[in-house]
XYZ file of C-alpha atoms in Angstrom:
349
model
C -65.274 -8.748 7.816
C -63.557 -8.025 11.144
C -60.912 -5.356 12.007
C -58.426 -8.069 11.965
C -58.997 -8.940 8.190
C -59.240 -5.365 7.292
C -55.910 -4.524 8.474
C -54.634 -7.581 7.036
C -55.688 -6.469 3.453
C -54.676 -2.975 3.779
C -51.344 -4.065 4.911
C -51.331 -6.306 1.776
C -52.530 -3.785 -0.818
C -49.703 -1.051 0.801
C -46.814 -3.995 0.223
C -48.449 -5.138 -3.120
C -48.316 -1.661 -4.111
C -44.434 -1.319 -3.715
C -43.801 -4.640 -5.112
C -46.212 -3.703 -8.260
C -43.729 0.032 -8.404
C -41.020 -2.789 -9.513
C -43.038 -4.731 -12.239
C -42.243 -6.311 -14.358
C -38.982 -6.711 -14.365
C -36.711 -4.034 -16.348
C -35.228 -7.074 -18.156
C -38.156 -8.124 -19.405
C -39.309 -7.512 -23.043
C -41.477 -5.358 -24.876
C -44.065 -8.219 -25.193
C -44.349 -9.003 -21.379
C -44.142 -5.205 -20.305
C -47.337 -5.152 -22.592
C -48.715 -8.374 -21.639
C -48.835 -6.844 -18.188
C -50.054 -3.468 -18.187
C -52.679 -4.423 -20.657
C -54.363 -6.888 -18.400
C -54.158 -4.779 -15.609
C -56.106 -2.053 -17.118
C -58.128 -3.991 -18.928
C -59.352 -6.101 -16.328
C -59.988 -2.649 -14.323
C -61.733 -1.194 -17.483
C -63.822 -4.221 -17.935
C -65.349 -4.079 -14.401
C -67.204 -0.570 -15.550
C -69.230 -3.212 -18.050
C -72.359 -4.344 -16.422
C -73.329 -7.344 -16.438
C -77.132 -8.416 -15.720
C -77.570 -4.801 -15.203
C -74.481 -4.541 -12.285
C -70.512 -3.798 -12.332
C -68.384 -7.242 -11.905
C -65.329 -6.627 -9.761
C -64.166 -10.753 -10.475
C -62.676 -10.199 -14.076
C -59.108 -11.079 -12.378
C -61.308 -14.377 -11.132
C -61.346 -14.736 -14.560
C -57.875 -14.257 -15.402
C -56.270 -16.373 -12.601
C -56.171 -19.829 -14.174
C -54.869 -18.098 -17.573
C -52.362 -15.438 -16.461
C -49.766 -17.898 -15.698
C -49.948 -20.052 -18.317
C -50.346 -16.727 -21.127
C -46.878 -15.446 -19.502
C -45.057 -18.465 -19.718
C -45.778 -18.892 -23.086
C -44.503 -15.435 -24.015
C -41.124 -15.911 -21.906
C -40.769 -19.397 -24.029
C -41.778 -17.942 -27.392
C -39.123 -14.743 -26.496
C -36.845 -17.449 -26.139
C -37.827 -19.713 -28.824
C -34.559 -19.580 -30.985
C -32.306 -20.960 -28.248
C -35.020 -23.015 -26.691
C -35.204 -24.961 -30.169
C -31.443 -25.436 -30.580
C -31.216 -27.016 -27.407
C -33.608 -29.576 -28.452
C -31.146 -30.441 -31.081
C -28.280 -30.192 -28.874
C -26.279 -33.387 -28.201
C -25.044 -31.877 -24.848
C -26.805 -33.996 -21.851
C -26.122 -30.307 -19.968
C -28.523 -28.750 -22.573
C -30.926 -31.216 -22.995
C -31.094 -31.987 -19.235
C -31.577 -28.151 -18.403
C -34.621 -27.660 -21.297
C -36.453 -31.035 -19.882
C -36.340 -29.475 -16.287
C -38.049 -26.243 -18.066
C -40.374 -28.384 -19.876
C -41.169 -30.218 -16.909
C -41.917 -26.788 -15.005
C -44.210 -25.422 -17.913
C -46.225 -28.165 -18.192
C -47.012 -29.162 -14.620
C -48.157 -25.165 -14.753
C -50.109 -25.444 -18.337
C -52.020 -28.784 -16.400
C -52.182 -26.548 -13.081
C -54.195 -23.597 -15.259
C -56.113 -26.411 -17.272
C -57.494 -27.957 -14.011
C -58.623 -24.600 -12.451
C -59.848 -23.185 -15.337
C -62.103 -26.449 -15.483
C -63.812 -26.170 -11.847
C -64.133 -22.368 -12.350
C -65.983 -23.343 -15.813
C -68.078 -26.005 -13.881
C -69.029 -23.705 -10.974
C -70.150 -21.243 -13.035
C -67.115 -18.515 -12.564
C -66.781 -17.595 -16.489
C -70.722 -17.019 -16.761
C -72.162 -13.366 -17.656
C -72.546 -12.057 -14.470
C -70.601 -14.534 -12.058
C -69.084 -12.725 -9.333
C -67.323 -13.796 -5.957
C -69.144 -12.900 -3.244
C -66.411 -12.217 -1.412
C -65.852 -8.518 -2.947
C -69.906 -7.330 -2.148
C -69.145 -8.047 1.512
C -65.816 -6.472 1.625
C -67.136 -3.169 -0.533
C -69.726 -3.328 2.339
C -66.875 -3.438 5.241
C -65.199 -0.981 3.342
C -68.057 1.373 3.308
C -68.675 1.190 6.717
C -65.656 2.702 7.792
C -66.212 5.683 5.884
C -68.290 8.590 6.484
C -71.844 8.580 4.832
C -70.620 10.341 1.509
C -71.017 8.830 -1.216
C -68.490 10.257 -3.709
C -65.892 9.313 -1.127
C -67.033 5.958 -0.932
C -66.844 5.509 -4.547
C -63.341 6.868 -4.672
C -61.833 4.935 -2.092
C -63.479 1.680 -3.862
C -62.247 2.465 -6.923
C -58.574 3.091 -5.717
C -58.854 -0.559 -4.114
C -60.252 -1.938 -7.397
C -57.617 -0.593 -9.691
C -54.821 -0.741 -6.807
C -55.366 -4.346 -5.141
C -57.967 -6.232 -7.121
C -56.244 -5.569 -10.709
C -52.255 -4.193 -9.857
C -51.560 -6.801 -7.057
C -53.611 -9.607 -7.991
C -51.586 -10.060 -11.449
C -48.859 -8.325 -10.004
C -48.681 -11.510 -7.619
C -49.580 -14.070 -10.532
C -46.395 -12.276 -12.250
C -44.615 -12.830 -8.867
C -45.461 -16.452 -8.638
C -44.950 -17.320 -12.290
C -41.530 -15.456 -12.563
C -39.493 -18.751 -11.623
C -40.220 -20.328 -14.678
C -38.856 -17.467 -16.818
C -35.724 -18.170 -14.998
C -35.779 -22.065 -16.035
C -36.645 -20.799 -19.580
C -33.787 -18.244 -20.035
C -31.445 -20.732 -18.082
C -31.781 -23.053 -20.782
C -31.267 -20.278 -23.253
C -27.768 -19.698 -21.594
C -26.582 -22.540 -21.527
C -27.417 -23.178 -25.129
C -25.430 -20.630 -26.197
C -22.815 -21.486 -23.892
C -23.004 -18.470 -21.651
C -23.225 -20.359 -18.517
C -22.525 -23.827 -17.827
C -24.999 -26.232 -16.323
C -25.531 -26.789 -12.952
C -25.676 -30.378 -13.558
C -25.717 -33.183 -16.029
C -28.733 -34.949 -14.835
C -31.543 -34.880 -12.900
C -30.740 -34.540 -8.628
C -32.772 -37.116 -6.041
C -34.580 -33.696 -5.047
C -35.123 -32.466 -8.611
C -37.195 -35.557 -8.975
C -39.137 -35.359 -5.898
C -40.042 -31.620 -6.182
C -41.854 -32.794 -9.612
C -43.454 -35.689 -7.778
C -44.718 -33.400 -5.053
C -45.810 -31.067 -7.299
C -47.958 -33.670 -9.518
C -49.365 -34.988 -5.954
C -50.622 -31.506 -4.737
C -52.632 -30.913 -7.989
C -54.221 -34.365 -7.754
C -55.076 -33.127 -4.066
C -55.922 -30.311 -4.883
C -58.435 -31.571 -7.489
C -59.280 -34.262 -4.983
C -60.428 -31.147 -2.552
C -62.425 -29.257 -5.269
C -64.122 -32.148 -6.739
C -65.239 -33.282 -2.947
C -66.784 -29.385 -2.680
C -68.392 -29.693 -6.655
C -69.910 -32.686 -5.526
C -71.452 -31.394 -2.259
C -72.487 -28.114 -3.656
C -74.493 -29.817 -6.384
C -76.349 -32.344 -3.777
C -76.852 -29.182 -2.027
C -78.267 -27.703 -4.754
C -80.262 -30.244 -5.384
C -81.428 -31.395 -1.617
C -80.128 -34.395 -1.803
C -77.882 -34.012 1.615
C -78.103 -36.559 4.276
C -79.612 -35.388 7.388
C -76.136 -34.593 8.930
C -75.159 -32.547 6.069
C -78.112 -30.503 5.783
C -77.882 -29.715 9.487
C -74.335 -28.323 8.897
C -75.016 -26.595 5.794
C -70.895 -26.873 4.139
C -68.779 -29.651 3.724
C -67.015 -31.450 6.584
C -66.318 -34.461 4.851
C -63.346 -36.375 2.851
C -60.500 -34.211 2.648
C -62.557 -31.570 4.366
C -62.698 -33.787 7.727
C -59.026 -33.151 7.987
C -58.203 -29.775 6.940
C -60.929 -26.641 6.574
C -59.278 -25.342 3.668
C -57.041 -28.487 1.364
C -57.497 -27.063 -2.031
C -56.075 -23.618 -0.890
C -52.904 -25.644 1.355
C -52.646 -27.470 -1.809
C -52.359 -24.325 -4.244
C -49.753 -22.629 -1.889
C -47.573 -25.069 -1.505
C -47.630 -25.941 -4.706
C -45.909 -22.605 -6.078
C -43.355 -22.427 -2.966
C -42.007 -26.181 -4.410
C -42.220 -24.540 -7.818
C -40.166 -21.808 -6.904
C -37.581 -23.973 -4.962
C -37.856 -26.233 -8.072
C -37.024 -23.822 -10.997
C -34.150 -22.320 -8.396
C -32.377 -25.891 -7.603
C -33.052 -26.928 -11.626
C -30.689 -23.452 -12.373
C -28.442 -24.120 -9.363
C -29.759 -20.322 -8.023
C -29.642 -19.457 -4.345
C -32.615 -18.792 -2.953
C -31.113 -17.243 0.012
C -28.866 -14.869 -1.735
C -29.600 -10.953 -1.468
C -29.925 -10.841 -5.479
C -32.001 -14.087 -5.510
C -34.396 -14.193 -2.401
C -36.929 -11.787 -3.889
C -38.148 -14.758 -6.062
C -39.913 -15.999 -2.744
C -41.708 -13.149 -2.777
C -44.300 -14.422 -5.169
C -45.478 -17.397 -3.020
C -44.827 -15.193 -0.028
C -47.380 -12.960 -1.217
C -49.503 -15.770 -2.175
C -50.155 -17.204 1.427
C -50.681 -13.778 3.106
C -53.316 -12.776 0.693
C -54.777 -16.181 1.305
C -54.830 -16.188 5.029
C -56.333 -12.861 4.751
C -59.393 -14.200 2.145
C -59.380 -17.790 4.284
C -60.861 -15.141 7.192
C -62.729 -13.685 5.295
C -64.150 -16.829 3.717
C -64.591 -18.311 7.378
C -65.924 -15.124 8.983
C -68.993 -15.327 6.755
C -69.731 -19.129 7.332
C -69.651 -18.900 11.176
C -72.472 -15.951 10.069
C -74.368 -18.645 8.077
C -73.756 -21.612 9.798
C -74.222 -21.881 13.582
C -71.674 -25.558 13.515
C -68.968 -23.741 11.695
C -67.636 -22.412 14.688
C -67.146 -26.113 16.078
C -66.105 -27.419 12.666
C -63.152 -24.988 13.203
C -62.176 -26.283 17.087
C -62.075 -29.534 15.761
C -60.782 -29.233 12.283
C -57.074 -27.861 11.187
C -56.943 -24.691 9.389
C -54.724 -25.740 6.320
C -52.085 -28.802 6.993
C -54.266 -31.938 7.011
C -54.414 -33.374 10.682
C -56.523 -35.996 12.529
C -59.401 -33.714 13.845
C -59.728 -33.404 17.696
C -62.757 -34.979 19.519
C -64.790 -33.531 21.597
C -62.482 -34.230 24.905
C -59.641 -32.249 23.279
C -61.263 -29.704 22.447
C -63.060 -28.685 25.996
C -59.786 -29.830 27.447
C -57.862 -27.349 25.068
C -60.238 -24.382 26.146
C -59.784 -25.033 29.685
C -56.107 -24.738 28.760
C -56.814 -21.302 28.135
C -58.861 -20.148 31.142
């Protein structure tokens, strides 16, 4: 991992620290408060348990898919009294503002459902299943540290608790927290606190949801493209071409290095303007904009483990450094030929 990346992360676990000093909410109940803390130590607790004779620092892995989904649930069952009147309501405002919510929880219950699915396929839930990803940055850790080892171990240990367990579901709190605002919104205007912010469904309601359903199915697309190359991998059945590379460059991969993880952060910023335009809140209000935080979050610590990811293929694959000249990062793009490329680096001479 280069310097780059490791300033990047600690710049990442010093924010995600402050924004974890503020969670959850002081509004929220007793349940999610518990919900919370719980997994965090838990998950941190859990990766002193060895498995296949070694400690497993991916038990948030683990949690990622579910996290979301578990807190939701809890917000709606806080909220189930008003939440079932409102089904009963004959007020289009009421009904109107619970089908937005519904909408929002279950495009979320089929995002967790389909990532919990390719994690179980890969592998990711098995006794001893770890992402690689955390040996080779304990390594880079290490290596900036003198040669002592109870030093070592306490830095390590601060990250694990700190950044792998506080800001990882501190950040799946962050990202999920728009919902619970679409929940309790319906609440409200069940009981006639607030009135709605409209009596149907907007032109841009509507095509948030339809965005949303076509960046899973990308998404999926993306992952089920990598499943399938993995396995022929596995199994040496690549063409000549493929086995030459060593990763996949192919499909949705031919246009963009990295379209599951565009998919999956764009897919909670539209949530989050979503659940805001659904409640009629202002994003861009003082009291309001902090709900961006979540997806905010979300794409720095995922430009920070896209370099990492990328740093260790160009160290395992001598083409990956061409596949990334010619191939955009995230936003799917034509790939540039040859030409455009050697033109480009002249550019820079």
């Amino acid at each position: 991992m280069n310097s780059c990346v490791s300033q990047h992360l600690a710049s990442v676990c010093e924010f995600g620290g402050w924004v974890a000093s503020k969670l959850p909410c002081p509004e929220e109940s007793a349940h999610v408060k518990t919900l919370f803390w719980s997994s965090v130590v838990g998950s941190w607790a859990l990766s002193f348990v060895r498995q296949n004779g070694q400690r497993n620092f991916s038990i948030v892995d683990r949690l990622w898919p579910l996290f979301p989904v578990v807190l939701v649930a809890q917000w709606l069952y806080d909220d189930r009294a008003y939440f079932s009147c409102a089904a009963a309501a004959d007020d289009l405002q009421v009904r109107t503002a619970q089908h937005k919510a519904i909408a929002a929880m279950v495009l979320v219950a089929i995002w967790g459902a389909r990532l919990c699915f390719n994690s179980i396929r890969r592998g990711d839930y098995a006794v001893g299943a770890e992402d690689y990803r955390w040996a080779v940055t304990r390594a880079a850790i290490e290596r900036r540290l003198p040669a002592c080892s109870c030093l070592r171990w306490a830095v390590w240990e601060t990250f694990n608790i700190a950044f792998i367990s506080l800001f990882q579901l501190a950040l799946l709190y962050l990202i999920s927290v728009p919902l619970r605002l679409a929940i309790q919104y319906t609440a409200t205007v069940a009981d006639g606190t607030v009135n709605a912010a409209a009596d149907g469904w907007s032109f841009t309601e509507i095509a948030l949801v339809v965005l949303m359903i076509v960046l899973l199915e990308v998404e999926a697309i993306a992952d089920q493209q990598m499943y399938k190359f993995q396995q022929r991998k596995k199994q040496g059945a690549l063409t000549k071409h493929e086995t030459e590379a060593g990763f996949v460059h192919s499909g949705l991969w031919k246009y963009s290095r990295h379209p599951n993880v565009a998919c999956e952060q764009a897919f909670w910023v539209v949530m989050c303007v979503f659940c805001a335009t659904a409640t009629g809140t202002d994003l861009g209000s003082p009291e309001n904009i902090w709900l961006l935080s979540g997806p905010a979050l979300l794409i720095l610590l995922m430009w920070a483990s896209v370099q990492l990811t990328e740093s260790i293929s160009r160290s395992k694959y001598p083409l990956y450094q061409a596949y990334q000249l010619q191939t955009s990062r995230l936003i799917p793009w034509k790939p540039w030929s040859a030409a455009q490329v050697i033109n480009h680096a002249h550019s820079k001479l």
